[in-house]
CSV table of C-alpha atoms in Angstrom, one decimal:
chain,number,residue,atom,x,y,z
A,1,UNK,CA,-44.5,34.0,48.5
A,2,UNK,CA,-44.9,37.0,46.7
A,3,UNK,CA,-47.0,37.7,43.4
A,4,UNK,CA,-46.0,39.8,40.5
A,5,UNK,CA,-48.4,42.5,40.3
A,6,UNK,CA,-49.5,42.0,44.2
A,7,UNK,CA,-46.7,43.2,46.2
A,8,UNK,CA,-48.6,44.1,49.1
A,9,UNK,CA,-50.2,40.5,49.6
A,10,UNK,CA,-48.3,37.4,51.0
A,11,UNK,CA,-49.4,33.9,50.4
A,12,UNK,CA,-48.1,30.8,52.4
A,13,UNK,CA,-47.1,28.5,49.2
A,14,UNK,CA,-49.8,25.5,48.6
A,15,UNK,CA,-49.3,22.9,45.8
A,16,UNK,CA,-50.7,24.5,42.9
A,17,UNK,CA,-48.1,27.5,44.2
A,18,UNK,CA,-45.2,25.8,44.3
A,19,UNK,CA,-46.1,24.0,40.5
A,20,UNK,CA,-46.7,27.8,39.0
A,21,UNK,CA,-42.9,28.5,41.0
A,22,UNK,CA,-41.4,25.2,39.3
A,23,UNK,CA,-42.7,25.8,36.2
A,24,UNK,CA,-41.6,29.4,36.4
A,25,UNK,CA,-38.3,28.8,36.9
A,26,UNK,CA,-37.9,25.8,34.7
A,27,UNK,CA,-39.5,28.3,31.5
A,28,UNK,CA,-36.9,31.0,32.3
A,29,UNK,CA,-34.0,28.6,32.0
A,30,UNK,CA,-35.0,27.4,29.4
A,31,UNK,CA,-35.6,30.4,27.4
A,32,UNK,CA,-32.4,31.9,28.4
A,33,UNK,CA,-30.3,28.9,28.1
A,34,UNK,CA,-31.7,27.0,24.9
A,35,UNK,CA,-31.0,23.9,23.9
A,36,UNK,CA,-30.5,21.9,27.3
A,37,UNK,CA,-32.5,18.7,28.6
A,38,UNK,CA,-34.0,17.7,31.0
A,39,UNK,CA,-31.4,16.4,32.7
A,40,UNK,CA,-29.3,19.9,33.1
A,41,UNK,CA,-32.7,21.9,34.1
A,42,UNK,CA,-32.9,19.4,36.8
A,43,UNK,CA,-29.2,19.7,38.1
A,44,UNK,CA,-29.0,23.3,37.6
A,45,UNK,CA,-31.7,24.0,39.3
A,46,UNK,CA,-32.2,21.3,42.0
A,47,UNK,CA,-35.6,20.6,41.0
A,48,UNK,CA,-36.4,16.8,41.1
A,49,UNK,CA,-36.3,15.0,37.7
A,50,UNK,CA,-39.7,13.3,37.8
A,51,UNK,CA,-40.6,17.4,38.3
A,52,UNK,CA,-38.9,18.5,35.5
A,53,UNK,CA,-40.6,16.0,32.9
A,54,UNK,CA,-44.1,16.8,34.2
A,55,UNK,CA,-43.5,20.9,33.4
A,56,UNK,CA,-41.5,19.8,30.1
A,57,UNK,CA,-44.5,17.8,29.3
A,58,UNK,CA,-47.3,20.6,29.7
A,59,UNK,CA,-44.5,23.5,28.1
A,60,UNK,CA,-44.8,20.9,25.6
A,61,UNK,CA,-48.1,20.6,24.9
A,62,UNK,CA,-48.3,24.7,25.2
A,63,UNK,CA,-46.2,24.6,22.3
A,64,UNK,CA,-43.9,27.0,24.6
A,65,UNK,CA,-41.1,24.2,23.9
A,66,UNK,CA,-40.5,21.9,21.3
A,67,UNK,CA,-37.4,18.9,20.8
A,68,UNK,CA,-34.7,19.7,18.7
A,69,UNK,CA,-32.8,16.2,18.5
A,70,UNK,CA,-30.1,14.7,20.8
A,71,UNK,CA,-27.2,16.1,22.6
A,72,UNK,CA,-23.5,14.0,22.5
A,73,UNK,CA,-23.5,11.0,24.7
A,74,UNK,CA,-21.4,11.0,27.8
A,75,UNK,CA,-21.6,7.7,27.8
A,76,UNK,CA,-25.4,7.0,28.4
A,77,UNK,CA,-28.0,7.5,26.5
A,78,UNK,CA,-28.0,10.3,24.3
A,79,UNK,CA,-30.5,13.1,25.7
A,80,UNK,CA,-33.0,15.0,24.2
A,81,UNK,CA,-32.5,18.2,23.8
A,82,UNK,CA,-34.8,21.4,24.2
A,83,UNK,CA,-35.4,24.6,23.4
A,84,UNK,CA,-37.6,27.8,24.0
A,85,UNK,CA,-39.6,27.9,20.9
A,86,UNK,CA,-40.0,31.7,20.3
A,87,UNK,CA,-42.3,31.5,17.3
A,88,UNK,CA,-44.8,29.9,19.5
A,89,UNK,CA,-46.8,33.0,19.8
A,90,UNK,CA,-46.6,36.8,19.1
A,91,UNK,CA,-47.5,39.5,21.3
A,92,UNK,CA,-49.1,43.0,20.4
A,93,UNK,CA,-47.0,46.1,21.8
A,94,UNK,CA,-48.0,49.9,22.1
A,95,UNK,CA,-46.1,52.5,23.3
A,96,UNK,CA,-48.6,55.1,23.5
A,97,UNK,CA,-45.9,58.4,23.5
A,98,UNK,CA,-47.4,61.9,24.4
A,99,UNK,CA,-46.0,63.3,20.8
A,100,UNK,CA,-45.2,59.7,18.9
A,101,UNK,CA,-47.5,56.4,18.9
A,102,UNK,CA,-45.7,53.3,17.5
A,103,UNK,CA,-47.0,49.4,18.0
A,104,UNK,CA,-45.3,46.2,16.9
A,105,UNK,CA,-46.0,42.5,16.8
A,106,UNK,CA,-43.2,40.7,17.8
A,107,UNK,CA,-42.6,36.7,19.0
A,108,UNK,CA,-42.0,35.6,22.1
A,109,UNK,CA,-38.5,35.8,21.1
A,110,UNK,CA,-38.5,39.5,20.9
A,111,UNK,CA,-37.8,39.6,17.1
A,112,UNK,CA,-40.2,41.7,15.7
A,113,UNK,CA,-42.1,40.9,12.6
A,114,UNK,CA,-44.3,44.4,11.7
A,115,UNK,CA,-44.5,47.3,13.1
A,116,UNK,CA,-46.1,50.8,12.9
A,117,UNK,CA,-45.7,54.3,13.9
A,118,UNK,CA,-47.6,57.7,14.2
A,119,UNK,CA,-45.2,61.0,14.7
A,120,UNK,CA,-46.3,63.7,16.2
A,121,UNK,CA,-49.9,62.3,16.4
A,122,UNK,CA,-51.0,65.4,18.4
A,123,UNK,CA,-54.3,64.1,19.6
A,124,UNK,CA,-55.9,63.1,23.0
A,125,UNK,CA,-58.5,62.1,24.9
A,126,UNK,CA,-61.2,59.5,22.6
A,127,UNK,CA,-59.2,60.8,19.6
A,128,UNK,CA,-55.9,58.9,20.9
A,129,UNK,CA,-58.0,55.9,21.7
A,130,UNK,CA,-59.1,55.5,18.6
A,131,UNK,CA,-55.8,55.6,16.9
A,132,UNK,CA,-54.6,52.6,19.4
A,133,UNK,CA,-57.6,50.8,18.6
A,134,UNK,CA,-57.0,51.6,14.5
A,135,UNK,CA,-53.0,50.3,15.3
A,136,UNK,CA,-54.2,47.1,17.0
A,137,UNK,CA,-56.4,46.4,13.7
A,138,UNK,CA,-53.9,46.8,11.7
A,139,UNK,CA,-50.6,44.9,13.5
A,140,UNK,CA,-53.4,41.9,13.7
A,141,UNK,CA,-54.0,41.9,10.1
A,142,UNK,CA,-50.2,41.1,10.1
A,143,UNK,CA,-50.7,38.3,12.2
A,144,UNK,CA,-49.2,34.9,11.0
A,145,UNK,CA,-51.7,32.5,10.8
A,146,UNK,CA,-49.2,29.5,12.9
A,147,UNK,CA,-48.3,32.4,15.5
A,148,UNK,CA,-51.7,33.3,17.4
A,149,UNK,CA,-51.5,36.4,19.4
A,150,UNK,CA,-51.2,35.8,23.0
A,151,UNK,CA,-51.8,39.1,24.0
A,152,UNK,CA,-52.0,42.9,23.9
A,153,UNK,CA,-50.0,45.3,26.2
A,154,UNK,CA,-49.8,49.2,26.1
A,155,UNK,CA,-48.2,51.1,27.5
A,156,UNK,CA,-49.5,54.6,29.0
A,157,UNK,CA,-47.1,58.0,29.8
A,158,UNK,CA,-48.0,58.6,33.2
A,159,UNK,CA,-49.3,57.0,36.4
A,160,UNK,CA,-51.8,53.9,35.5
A,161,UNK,CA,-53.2,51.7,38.2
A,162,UNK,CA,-51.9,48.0,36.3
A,163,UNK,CA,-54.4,45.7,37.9
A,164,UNK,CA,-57.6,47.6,36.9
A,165,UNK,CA,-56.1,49.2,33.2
A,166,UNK,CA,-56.7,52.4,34.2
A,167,UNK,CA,-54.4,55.5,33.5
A,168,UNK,CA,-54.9,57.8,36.2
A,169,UNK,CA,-53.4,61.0,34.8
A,170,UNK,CA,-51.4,61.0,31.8
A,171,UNK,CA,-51.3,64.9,31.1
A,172,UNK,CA,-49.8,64.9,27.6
A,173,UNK,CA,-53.1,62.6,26.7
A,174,UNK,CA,-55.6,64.6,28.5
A,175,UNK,CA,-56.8,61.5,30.3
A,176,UNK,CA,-57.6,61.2,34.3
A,177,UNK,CA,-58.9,58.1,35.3
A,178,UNK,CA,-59.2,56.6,32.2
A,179,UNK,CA,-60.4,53.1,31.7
A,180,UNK,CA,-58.0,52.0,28.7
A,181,UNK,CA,-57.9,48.2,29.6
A,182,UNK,CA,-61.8,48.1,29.3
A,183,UNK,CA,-62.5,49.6,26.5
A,184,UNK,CA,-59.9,47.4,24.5
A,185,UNK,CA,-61.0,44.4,26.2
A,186,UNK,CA,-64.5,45.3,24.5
A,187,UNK,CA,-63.3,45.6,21.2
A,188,UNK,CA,-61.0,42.6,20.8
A,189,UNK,CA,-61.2,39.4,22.1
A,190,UNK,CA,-57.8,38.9,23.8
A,191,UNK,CA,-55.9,39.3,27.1
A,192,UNK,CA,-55.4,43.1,27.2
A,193,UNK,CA,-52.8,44.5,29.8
A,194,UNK,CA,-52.5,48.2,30.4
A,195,UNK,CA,-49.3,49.4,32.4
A,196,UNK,CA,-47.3,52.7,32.5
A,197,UNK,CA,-44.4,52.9,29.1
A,198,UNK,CA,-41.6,53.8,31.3
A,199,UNK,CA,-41.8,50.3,33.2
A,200,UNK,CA,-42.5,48.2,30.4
A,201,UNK,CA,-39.4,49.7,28.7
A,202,UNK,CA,-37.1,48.3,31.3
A,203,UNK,CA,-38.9,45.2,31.6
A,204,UNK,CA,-37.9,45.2,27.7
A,205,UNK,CA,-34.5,46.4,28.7
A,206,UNK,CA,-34.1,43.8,31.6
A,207,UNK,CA,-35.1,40.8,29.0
A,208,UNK,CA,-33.8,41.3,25.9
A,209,UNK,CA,-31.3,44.7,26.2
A,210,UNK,CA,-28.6,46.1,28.4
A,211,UNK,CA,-30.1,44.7,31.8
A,212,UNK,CA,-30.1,40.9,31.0
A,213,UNK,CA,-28.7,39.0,33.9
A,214,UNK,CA,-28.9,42.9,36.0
A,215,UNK,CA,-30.8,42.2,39.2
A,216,UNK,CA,-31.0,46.0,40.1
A,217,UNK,CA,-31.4,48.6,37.8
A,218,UNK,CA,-32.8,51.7,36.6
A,219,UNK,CA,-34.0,53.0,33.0
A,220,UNK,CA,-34.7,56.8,32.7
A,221,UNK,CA,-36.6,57.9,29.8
A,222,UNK,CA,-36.3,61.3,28.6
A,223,UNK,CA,-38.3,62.7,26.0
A,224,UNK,CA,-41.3,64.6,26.1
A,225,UNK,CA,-41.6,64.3,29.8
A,226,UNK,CA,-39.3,62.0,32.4
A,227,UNK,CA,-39.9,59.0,33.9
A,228,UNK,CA,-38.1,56.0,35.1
A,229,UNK,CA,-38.6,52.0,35.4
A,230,UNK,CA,-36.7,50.3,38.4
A,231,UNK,CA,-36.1,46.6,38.6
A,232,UNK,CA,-35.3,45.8,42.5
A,233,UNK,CA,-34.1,42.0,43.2
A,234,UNK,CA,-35.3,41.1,39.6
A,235,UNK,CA,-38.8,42.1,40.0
A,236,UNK,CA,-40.0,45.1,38.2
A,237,UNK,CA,-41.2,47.7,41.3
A,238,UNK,CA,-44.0,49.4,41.5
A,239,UNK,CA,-44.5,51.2,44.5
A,240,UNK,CA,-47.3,52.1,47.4
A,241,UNK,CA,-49.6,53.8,45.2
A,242,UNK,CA,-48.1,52.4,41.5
A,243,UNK,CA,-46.4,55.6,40.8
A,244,UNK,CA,-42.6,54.7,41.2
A,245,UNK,CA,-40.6,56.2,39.1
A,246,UNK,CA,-42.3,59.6,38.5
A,247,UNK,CA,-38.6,61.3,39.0
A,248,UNK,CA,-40.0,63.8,36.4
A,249,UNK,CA,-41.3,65.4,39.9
A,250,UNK,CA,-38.1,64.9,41.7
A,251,UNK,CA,-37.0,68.3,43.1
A,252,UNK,CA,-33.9,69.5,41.6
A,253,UNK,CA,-33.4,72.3,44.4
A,254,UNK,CA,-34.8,74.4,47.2
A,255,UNK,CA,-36.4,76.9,44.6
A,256,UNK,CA,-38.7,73.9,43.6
A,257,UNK,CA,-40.5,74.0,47.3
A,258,UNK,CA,-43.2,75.1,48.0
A,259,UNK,CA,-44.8,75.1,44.4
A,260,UNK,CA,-47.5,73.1,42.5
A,261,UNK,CA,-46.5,71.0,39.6
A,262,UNK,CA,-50.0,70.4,38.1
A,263,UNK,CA,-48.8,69.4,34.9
A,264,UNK,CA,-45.0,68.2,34.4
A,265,UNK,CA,-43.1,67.7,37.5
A,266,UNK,CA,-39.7,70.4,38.9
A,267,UNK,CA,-37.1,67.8,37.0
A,268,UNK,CA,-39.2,67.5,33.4
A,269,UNK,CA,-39.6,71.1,33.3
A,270,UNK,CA,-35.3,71.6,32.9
A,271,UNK,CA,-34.5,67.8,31.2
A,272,UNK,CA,-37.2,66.7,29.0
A,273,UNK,CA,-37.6,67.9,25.6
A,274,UNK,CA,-39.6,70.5,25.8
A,275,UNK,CA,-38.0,71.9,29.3
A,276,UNK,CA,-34.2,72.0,27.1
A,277,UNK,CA,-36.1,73.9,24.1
A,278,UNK,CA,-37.6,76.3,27.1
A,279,UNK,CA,-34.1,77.0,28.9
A,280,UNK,CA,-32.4,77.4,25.2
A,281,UNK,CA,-35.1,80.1,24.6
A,282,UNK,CA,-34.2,81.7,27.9
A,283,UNK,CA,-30.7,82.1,26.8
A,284,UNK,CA,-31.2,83.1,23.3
A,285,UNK,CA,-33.2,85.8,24.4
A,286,UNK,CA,-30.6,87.3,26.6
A,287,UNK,CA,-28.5,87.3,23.5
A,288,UNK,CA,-30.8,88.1,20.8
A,289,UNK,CA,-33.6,90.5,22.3
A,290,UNK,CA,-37.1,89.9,19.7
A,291,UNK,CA,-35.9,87.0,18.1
A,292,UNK,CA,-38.4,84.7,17.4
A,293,UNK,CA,-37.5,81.0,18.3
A,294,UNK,CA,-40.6,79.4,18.3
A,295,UNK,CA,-39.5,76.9,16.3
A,296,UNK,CA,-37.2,75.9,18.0
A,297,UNK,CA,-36.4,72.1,19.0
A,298,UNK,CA,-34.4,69.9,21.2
A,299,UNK,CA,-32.9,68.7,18.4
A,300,UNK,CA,-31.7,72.1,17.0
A,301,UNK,CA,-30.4,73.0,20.6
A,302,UNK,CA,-28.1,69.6,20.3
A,303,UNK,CA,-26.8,70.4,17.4
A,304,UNK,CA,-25.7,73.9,18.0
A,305,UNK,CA,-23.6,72.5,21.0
A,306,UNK,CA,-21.8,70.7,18.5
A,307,UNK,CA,-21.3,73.5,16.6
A,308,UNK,CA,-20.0,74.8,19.7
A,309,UNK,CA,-23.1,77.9,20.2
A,310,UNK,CA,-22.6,79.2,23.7
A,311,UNK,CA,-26.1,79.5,24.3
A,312,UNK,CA,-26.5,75.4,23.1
A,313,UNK,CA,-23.4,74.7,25.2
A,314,UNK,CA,-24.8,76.5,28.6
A,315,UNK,CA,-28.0,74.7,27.8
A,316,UNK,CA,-26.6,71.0,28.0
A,317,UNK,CA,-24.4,72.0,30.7
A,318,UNK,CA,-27.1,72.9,33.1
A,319,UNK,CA,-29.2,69.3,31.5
A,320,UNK,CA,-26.0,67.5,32.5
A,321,UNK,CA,-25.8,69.0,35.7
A,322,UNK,CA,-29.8,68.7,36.6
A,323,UNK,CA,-29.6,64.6,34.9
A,324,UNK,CA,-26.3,63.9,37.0
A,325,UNK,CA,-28.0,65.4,40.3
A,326,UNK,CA,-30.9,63.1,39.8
A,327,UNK,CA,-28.7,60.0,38.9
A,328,UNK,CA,-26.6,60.3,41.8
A,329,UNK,CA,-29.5,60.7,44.4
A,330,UNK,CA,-31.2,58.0,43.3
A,331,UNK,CA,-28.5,55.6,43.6
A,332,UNK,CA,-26.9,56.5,46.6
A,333,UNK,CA,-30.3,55.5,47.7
A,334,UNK,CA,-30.9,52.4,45.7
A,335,UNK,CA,-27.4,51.2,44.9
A,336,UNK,CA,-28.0,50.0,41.8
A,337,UNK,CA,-25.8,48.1,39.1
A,338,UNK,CA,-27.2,49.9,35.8
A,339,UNK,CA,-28.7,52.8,35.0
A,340,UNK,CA,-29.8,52.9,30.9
A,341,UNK,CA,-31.0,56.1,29.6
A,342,UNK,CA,-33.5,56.2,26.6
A,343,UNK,CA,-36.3,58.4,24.9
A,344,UNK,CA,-35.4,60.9,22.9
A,345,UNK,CA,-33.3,62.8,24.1
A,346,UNK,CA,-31.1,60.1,24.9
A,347,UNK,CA,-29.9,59.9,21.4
A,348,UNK,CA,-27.8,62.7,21.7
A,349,UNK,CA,-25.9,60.1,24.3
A,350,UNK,CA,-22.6,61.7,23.4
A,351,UNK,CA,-23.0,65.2,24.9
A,352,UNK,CA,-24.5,63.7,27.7
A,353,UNK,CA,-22.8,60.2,28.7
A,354,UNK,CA,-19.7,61.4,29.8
A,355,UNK,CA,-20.1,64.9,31.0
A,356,UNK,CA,-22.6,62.8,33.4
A,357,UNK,CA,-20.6,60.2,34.8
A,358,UNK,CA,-17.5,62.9,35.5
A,359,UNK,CA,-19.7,64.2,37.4
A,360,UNK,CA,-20.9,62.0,39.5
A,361,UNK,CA,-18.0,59.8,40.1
A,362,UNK,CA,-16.6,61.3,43.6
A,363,UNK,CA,-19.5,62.8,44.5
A,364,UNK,CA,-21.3,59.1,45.6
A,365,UNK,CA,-19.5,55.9,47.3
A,366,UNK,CA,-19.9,53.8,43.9
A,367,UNK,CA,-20.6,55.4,40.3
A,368,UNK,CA,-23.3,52.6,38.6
A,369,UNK,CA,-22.6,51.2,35.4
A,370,UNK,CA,-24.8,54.2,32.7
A,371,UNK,CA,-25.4,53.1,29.3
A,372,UNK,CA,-27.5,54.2,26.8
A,373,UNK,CA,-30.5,52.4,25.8
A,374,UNK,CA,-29.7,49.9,22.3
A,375,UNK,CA,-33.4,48.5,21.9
A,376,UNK,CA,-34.3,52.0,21.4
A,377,UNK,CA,-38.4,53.0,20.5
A,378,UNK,CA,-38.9,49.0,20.9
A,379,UNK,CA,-38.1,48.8,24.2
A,380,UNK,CA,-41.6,49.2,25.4
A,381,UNK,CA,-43.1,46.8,22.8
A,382,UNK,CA,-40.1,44.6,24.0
A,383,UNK,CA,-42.0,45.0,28.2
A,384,UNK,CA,-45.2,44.3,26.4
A,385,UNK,CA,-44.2,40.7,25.5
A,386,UNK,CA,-42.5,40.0,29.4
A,387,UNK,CA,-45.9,41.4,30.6
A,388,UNK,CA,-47.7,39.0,29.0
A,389,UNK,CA,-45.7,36.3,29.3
A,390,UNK,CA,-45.9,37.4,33.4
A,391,UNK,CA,-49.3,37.5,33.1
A,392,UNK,CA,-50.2,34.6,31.3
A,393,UNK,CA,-47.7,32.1,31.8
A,394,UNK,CA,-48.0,33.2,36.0
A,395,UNK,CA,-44.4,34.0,36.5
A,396,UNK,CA,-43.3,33.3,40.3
A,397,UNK,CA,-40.6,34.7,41.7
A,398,UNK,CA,-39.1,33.5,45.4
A,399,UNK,CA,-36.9,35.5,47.3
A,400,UNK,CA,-35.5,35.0,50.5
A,401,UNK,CA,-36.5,38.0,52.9
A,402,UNK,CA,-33.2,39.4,54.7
């Protein structure tokens, strides 16, 4: 048996295991296949019925599930019927961006009820805490008085030990080391979980966007920096040292050796935000000596290639080629169903969706399904509610090794 959030430990399943696994399984059914009975969860799943009606019971009592009358007859007794009652609770979400801070409450559900944003909040270190802990007061002042909170999740841009809360180094914060989970947990009385943004955005993307039902998948964000969330055999992987997906620091050539990326990694520095606005202003100055385009933003640069600019079009090019590079290396190692692209950048999905997958397709044995991202800014606050309901609620998942 393994544990979500302790891949490195195996357990031999005792009794109290092999309830959490029952009731596991019998909660995700239900909330992805409401209304059904009893009955159904026990045939679809080949769990026992006596089995099923204990977990009902207590998912019952949790409020998690409620009755919502009787199905047809087939000729018995009519059954009940359930379903995954989504306004049982709400969940707090953060997605703590290195330029933009925006925080939700949502239900369980994923539907969310308030939400508010900071752009271009340009602070860090004690400062940025303070305007997470100011967003938290405020979403729970929204809180509806039958929908208690059943946790708060945040999520960090760089690598952040999950377990302990603690954001190793996120350079667009200024933080090393930092204890976030702590320091919340001291100023409100509620389950706080602290995890990098980039993997709670595909757990929001494998729940409630395009990865539902995707057991393999990838979602890059691209915005200020680059990072990426992978979902391997349904589970959300984290690596040795919980920095997977750091492909920000993938090397996009041989010119990248043998140099120290302090900061942003060889890949941000050509495909994030910033690294586009830098390579247009490499071009612009071949063309237009002493110009000053400080102003410049990733934005501008995207809509000049529509206007057909050369220097804007030779600047996606060499995006598309550096993205497409990355995409086809990391599946012809993974082999992966989906790959979703989001952040900000990814809005400008129509210079870049296409030009990408011609490039690829050929080049690697299968071309993965690429979409664009639909939830959007919310698909972190989307991650926060699966990570509490992981945490909480003790989500099991069994797999058979080989």
């Amino acid at each position: 048996l393994m544990k979500p959030g302790h891949p490195k430990q195996l357990y031999t399943i005792s009794a109290s295991d092999m309830r959490l696994i029952n009731r596991s399984a019998i909660l995700e059914y239900l909330r992805t296949n409401s209304p059904t009975s009893r009955s159904e969860i026990s045939s679809v799943l080949d769990v026992s019925l006596p089995t099923v009606m204990r977990v009902v019971d207590d998912l019952l009592a949790e409020n998690l599930v409620v009755n919502v009358g009787e199905g047809q007859s087939t000729g018995g007794r009519r059954r009940e019927l359930l379903t995954y009652n989504k306004d049982a609770y709400t969940v707090i979400g953060i997605d703590l961006g290195g330029t933009k801070l925006f925080g939700a409450l949502a239900n369980i559900g994923g539907e969310i009820k308030h939400q508010v944003s900071v752009e271009q909040h340009g602070s860090s270190g004690e400062e940025c805490y303070q305007l997470v802990v100011e967003m938290i007061e405020q979403l729970l002042r929204c809180q509806p008085a039958n929908q208690p909170v059943r946790g708060i999740a945040v999520g960090a841009p760089g690598i952040t030990q999950n377990t302990e809360g603690i954001v190793e180094w996120a350079p667009s914060l200024n933080w090393r080391n930092y204890p976030l989970k702590s320091k919340l947990a001291e100023v409100f009385n509620l389950p706080v979980y602290v995890d990098n943004d980039v993997n709670l955005a595909v757990l929001g993307e494998h729940w409630f966007g395009m990865g539902k039902n995707v057991q393999n998948m990838i979602l890059i964000s691209i915005g200020t920096g680059v990072g990426a969330g992978l979902i391997l055999d349904g589970m959300l992987y984290r690596g040795h040292s919980h920095s997977s997906g750091e492909i920000g620091y993938l090397l996009p050539g041989v010119n990248a050796l043998g140099k120290a990326y302090d900061q942003f990694g060889a890949l941000e520095t050509l495909v994030s935000g910033l690294g586009i606005v830098e390579n247009a202003r490499r071009h612009l100055a071949s063309l237009k000596p002493g110009g000053n385009h400080s102003d410049l933003t990733s934005e501008d640069v995207f809509k000049a290639a529509r206007n057909h600019e050369p220097w804007a079009e030779e600047t996606i090019s060499e995006t598309v080629d550096y993205l497409a590079l990355a995409i086809a290396n990391i599946n012809a190692l993974l082999d992966l169903e989906l790959v979703v692209l989001s952040g900000g950048v990814a809005r400008s999905a129509d210079l870049l969706l296409e030009p990408i997958i011609d490039r690829i397709n050929g080049a690697i044995p299968r071309t993965p399904r690429i979409e664009i991202s639909r939830l959007g800014r919310t698909s972190a606050v989307m991650g926060a509610i699966v990570l509490v309901i992981h945490a909480i609620d003790e989500y099991h998942i069994v797999r058979k090794l080989s």
